[in-house]
PDB file of C-alpha atoms in Angstrom:
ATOM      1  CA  UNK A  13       1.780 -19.797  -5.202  1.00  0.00           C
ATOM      2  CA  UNK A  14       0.317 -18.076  -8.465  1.00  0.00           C
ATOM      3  CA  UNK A  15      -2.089 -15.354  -8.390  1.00  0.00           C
ATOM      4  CA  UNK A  16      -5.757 -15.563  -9.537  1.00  0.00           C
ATOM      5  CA  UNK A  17      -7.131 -11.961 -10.858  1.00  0.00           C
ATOM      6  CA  UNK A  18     -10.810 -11.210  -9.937  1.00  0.00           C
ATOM      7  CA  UNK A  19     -13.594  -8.818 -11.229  1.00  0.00           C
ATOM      8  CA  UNK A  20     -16.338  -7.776  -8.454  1.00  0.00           C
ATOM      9  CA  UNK A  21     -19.402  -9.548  -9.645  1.00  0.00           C
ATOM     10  CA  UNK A  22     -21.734  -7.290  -7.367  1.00  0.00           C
ATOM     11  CA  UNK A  23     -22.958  -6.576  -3.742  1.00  0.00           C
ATOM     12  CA  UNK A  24     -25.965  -8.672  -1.939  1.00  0.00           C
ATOM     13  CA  UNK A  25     -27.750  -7.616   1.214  1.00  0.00           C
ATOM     14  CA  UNK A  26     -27.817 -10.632   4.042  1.00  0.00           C
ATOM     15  CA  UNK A  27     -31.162 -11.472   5.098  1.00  0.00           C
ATOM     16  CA  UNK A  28     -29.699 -13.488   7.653  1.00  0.00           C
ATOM     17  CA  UNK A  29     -27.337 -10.931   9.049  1.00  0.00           C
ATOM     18  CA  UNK A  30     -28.151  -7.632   9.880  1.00  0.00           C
ATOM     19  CA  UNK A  31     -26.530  -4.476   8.058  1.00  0.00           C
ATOM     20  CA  UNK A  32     -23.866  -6.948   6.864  1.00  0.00           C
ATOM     21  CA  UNK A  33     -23.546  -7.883   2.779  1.00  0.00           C
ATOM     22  CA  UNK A  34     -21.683  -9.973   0.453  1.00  0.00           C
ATOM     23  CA  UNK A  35     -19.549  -8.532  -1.922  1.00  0.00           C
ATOM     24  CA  UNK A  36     -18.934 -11.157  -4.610  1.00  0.00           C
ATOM     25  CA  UNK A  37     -16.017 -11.523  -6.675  1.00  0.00           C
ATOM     26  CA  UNK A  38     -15.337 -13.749  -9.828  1.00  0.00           C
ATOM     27  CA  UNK A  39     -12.292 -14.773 -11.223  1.00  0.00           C
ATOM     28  CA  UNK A  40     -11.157 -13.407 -14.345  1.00  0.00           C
ATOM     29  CA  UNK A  41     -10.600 -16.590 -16.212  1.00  0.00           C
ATOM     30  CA  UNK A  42     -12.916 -18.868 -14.782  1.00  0.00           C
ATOM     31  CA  UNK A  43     -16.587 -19.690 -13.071  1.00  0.00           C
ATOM     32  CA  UNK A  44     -15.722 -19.452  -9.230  1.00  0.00           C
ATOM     33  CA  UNK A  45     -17.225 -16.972  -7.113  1.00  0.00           C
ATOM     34  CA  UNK A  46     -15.542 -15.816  -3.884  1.00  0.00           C
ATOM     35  CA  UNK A  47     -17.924 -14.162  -0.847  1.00  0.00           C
ATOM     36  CA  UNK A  48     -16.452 -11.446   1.405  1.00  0.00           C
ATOM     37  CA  UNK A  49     -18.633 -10.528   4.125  1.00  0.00           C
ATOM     38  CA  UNK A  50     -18.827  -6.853   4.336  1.00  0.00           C
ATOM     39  CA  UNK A  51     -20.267  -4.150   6.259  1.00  0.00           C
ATOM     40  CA  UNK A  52     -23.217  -1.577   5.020  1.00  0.00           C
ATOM     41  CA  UNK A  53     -20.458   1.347   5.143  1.00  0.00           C
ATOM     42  CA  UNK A  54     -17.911  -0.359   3.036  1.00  0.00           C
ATOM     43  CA  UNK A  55     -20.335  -1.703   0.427  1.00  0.00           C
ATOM     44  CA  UNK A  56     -22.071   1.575   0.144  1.00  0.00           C
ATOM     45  CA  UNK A  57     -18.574   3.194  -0.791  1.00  0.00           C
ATOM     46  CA  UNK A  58     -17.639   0.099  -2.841  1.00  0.00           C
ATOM     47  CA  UNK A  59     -21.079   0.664  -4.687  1.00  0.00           C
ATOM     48  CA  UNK A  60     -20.430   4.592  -5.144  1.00  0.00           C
ATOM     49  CA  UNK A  61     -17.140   3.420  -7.011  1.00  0.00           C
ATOM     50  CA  UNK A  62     -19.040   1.156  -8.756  1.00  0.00           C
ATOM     51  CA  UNK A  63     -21.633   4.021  -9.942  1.00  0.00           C
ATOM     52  CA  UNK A  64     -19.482   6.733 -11.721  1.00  0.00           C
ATOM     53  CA  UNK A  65     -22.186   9.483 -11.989  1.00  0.00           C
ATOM     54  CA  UNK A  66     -22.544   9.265  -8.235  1.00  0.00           C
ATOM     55  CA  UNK A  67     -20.808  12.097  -6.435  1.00  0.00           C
ATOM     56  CA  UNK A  68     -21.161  12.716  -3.193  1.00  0.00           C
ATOM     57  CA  UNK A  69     -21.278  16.103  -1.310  1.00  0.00           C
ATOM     58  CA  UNK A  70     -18.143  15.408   0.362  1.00  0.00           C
ATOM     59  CA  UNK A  71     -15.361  12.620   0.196  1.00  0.00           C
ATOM     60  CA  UNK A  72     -15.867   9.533   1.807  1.00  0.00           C
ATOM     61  CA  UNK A  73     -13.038   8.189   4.384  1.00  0.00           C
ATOM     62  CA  UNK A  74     -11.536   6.255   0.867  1.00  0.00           C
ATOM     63  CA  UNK A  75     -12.573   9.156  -1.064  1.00  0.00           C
ATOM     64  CA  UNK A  76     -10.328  11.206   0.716  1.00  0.00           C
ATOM     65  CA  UNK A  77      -8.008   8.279   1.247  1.00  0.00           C
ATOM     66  CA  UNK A  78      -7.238   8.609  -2.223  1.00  0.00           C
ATOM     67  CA  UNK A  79      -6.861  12.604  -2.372  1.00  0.00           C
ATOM     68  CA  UNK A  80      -4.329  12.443   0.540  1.00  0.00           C
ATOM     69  CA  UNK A  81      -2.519   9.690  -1.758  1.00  0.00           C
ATOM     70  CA  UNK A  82      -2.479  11.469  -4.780  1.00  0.00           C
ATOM     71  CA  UNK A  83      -1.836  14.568  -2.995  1.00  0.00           C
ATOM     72  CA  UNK A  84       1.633  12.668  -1.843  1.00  0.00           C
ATOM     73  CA  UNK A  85       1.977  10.851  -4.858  1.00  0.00           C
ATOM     74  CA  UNK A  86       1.295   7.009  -3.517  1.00  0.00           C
ATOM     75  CA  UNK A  87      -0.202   4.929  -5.915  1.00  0.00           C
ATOM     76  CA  UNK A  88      -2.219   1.953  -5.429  1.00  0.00           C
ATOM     77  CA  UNK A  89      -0.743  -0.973  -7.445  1.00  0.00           C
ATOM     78  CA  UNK A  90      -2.732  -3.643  -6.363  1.00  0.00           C
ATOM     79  CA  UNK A  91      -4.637  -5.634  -3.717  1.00  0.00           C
ATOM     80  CA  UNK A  92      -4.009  -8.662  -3.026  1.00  0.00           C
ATOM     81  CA  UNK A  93      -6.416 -11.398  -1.025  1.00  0.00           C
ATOM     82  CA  UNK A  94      -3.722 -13.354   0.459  1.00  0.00           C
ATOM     83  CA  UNK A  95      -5.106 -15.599   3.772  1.00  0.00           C
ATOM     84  CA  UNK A  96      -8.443 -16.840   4.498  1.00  0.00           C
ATOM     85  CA  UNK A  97      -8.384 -17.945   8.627  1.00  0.00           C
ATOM     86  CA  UNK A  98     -11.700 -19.071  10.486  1.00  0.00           C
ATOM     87  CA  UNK A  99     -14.328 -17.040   7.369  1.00  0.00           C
ATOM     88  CA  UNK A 100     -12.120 -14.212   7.490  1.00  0.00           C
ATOM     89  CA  UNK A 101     -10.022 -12.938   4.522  1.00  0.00           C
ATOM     90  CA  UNK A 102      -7.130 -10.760   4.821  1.00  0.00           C
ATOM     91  CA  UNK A 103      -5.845  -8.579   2.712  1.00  0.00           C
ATOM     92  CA  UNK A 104      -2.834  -6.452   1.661  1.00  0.00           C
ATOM     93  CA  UNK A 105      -2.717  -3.159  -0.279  1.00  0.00           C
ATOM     94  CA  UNK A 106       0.762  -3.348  -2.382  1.00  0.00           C
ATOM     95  CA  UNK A 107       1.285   0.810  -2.865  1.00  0.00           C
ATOM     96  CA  UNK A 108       4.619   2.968  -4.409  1.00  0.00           C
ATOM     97  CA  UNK A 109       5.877   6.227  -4.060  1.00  0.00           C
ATOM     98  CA  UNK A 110       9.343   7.604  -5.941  1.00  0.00           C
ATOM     99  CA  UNK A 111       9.904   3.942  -6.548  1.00  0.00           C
ATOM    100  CA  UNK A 112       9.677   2.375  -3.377  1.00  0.00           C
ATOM    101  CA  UNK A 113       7.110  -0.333  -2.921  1.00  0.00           C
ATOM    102  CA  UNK A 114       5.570  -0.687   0.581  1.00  0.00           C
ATOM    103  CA  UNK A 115       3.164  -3.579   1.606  1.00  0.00           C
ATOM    104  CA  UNK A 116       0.165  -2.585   4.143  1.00  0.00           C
ATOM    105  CA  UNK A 117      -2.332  -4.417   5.681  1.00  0.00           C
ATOM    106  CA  UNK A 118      -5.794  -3.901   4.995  1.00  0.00           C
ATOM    107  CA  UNK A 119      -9.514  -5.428   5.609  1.00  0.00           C
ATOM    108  CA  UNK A 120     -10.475  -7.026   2.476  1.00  0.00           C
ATOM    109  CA  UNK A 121     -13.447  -4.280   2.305  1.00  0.00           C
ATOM    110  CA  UNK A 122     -11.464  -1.316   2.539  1.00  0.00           C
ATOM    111  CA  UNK A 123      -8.691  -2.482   0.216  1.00  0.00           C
ATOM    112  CA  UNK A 124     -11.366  -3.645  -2.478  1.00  0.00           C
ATOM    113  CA  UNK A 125     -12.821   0.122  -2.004  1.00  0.00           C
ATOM    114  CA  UNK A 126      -9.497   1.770  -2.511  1.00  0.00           C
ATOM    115  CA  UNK A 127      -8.393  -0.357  -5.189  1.00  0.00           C
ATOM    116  CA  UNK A 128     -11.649   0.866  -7.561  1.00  0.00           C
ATOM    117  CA  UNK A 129     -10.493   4.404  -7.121  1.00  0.00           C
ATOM    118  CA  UNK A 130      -7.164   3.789  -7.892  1.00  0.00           C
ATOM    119  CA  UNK A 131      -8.088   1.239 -10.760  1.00  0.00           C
ATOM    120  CA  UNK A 132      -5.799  -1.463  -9.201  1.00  0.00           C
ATOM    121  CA  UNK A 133      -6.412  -5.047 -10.134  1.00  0.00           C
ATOM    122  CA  UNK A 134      -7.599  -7.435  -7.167  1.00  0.00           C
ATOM    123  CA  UNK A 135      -5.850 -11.190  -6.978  1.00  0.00           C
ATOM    124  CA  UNK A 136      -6.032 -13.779  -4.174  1.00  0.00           C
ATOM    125  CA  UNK A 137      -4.020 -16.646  -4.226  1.00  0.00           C
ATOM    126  CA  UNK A 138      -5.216 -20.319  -6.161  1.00  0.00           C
ATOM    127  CA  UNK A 139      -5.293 -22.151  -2.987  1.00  0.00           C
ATOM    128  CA  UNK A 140      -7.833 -19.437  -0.973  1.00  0.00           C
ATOM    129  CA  UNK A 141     -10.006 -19.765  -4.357  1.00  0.00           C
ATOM    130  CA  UNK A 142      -9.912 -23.493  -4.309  1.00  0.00           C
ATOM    131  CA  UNK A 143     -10.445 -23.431  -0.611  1.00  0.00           C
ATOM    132  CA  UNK A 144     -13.417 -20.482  -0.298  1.00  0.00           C
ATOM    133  CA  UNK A 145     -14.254 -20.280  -4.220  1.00  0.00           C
ATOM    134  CA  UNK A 146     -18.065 -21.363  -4.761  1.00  0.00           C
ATOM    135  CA  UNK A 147     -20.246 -22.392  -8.332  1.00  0.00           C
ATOM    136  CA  UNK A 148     -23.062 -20.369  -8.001  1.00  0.00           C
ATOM    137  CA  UNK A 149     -26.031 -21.708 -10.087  1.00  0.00           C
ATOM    138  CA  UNK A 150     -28.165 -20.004 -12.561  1.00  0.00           C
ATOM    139  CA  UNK A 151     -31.642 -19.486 -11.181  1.00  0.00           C
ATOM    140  CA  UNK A 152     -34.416 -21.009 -13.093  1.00  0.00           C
ATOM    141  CA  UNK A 153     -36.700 -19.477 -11.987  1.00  0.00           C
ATOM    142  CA  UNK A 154     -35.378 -16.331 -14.052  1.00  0.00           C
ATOM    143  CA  UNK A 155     -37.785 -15.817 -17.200  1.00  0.00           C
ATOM    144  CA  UNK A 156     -35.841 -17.073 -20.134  1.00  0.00           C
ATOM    145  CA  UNK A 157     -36.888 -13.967 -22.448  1.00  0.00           C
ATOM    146  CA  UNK A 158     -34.984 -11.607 -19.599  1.00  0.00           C
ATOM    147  CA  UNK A 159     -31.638 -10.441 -20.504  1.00  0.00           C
ATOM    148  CA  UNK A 160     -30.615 -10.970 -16.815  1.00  0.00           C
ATOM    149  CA  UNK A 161     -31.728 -14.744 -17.583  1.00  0.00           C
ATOM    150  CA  UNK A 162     -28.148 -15.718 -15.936  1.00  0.00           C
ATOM    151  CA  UNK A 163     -29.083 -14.615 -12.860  1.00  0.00           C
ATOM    152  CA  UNK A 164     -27.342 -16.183  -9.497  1.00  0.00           C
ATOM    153  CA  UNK A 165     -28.599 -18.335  -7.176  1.00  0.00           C
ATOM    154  CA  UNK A 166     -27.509 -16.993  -3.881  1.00  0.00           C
ATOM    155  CA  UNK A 167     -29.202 -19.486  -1.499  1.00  0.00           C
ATOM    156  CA  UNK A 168     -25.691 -21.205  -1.080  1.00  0.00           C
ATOM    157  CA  UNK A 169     -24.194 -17.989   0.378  1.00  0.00           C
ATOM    158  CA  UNK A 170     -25.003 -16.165   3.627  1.00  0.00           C
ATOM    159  CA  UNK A 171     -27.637 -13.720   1.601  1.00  0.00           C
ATOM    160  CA  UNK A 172     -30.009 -13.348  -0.777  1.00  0.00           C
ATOM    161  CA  UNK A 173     -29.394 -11.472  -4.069  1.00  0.00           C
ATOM    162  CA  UNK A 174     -30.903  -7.967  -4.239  1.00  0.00           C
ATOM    163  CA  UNK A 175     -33.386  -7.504  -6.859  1.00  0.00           C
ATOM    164  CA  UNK A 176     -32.709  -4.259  -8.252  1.00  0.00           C
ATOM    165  CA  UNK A 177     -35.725  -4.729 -11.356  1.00  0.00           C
ATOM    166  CA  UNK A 178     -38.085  -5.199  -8.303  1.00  0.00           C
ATOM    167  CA  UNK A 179     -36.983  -2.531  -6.136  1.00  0.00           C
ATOM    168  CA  UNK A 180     -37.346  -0.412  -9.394  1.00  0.00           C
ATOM    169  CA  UNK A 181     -40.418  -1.070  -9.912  1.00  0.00           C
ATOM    170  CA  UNK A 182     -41.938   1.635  -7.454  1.00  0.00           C
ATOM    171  CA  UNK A 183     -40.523   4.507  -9.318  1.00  0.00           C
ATOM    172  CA  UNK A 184     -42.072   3.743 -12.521  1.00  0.00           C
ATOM    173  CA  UNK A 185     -45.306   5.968 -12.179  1.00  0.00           C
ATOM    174  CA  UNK A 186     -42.963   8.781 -11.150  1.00  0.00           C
ATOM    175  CA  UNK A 187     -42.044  11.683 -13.409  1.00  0.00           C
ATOM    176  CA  UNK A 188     -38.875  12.296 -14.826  1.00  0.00           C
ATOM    177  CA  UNK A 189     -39.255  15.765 -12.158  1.00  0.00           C
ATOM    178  CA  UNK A 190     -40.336  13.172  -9.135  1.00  0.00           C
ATOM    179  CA  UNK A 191     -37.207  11.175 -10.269  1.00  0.00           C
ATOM    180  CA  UNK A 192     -34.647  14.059 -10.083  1.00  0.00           C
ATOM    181  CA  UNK A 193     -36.310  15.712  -6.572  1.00  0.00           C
ATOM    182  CA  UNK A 194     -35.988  11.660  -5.218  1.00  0.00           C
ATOM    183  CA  UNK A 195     -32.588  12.091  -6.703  1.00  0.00           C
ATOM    184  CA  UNK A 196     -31.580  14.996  -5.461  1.00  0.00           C
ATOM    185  CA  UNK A 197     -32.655  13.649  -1.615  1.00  0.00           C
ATOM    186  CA  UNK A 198     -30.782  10.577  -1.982  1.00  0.00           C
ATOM    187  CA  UNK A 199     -27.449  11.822  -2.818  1.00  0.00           C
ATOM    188  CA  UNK A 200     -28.390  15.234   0.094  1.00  0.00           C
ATOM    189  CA  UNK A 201     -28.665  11.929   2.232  1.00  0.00           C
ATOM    190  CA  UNK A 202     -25.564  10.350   1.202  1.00  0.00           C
ATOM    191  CA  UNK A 203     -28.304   7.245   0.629  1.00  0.00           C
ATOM    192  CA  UNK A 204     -25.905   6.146  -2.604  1.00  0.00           C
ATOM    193  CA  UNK A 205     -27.653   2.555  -3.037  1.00  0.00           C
ATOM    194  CA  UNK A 206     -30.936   4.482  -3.425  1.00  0.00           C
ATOM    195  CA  UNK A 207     -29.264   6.936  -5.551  1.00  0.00           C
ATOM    196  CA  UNK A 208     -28.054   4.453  -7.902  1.00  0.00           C
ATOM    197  CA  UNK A 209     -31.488   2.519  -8.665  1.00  0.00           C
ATOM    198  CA  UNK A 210     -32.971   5.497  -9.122  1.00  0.00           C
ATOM    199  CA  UNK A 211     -30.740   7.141 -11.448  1.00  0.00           C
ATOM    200  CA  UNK A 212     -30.964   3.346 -13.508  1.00  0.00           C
ATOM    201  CA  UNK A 213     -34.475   4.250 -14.076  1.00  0.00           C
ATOM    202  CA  UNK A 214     -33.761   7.874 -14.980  1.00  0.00           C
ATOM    203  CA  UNK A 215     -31.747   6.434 -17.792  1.00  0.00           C
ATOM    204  CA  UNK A 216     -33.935   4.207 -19.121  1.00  0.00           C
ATOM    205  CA  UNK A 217     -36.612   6.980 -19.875  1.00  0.00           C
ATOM    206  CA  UNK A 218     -33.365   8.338 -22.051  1.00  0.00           C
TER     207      UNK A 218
END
């Protein structure tokens, strides 16, 4: 069976599950879209990976996943998405020390979370993309003059796409010195997904 590579398109909250998200991923050389249901734990630290200026106060479990790795030289050479049974996706992490290659099992969450930090590629096999892979539609209801005009329409999946621009919009009568203090608390918090949207509009004052 050949292997498909994917990109992580971005994370979605699920208005019709609670604390649960979908982490969407997009093959490399094509349109399809593949939904993992995730929990709020492993998307924030999939989202911290994401966000490279983000560090928290102290590791996360894959944060320090990774030191203990590197500390005993195992690498991470990739993850691969390799059953789908009943909604569920399994996963295994393919890692290598002095040589040796080991295979380990992994939820699809945590091995997506480990294979950012270690800059491993993610595949799944064709036949779970042609089984679970989705079109997701362009939204028209997106203004056309907005460079995010190719937005998703998430309605087919279990959630409904965050809108970061709107969430935004609350800190924009804050100062730059509001910004950093709300900053500040966020990251104190280890509130990353806040962190992130408000460092965004940090940068954009330049």
């Amino acid at each position: 069976m050949s292997l498909v590579r994917l990109n992580i398109k971005g994370i979605s909250y699920s208005q019709t599950q609670n604390g649960a998200y979908a982490l969407i991923l997009s093959e490399v050389d094509g349109e399809r879209k593949l939904p993992v249901v995730i929990g709020a734990f492993e998307a924030q630290s999939i989202a911290i990976a994401l966000e490279k200026e983000i560090k928290p106060p102290r590791p996360l479990t894959h944060d320090l996943f990774k030191n203990f790795a590197d500390r005993f030289d195992i690498v991470v050479k990739q993850v691969i998405i390799h059953k789908l049974v009943d909604g569920v996706f399994y996963s295994s992490i393919i890692c290598e020390r002095d040589k040796i290659e080991e295979i380990i099992d992994a939820r699809t969450s945590d091995a997506i979370a480990l294979a950012l930090r270690f800059q491993a590629p993610i595949f799944t096999y064709k036949n779970i993309l042609d089984q679970a892979g989705i079109y997701l539609k362009v939204n028209p209801k997106k203004d056309e003059g907005n460079e995010d005009a190719s937005g998703l329409d998430m309605d087919e999946l279990i959630s409904e796409e965050v809108e970061l621009e709107g969430k935004e919009a609350g800190y924009q009568d804050l100062s730059l010195e509001e910004l950093t203090r709300l900053l500040e608390q966020a990251v104190g918090n280890e509130d990353y997904e806040l962190a992130a949207r408000i460092r965004d509009e940090i940068s954009k004052r330049g």
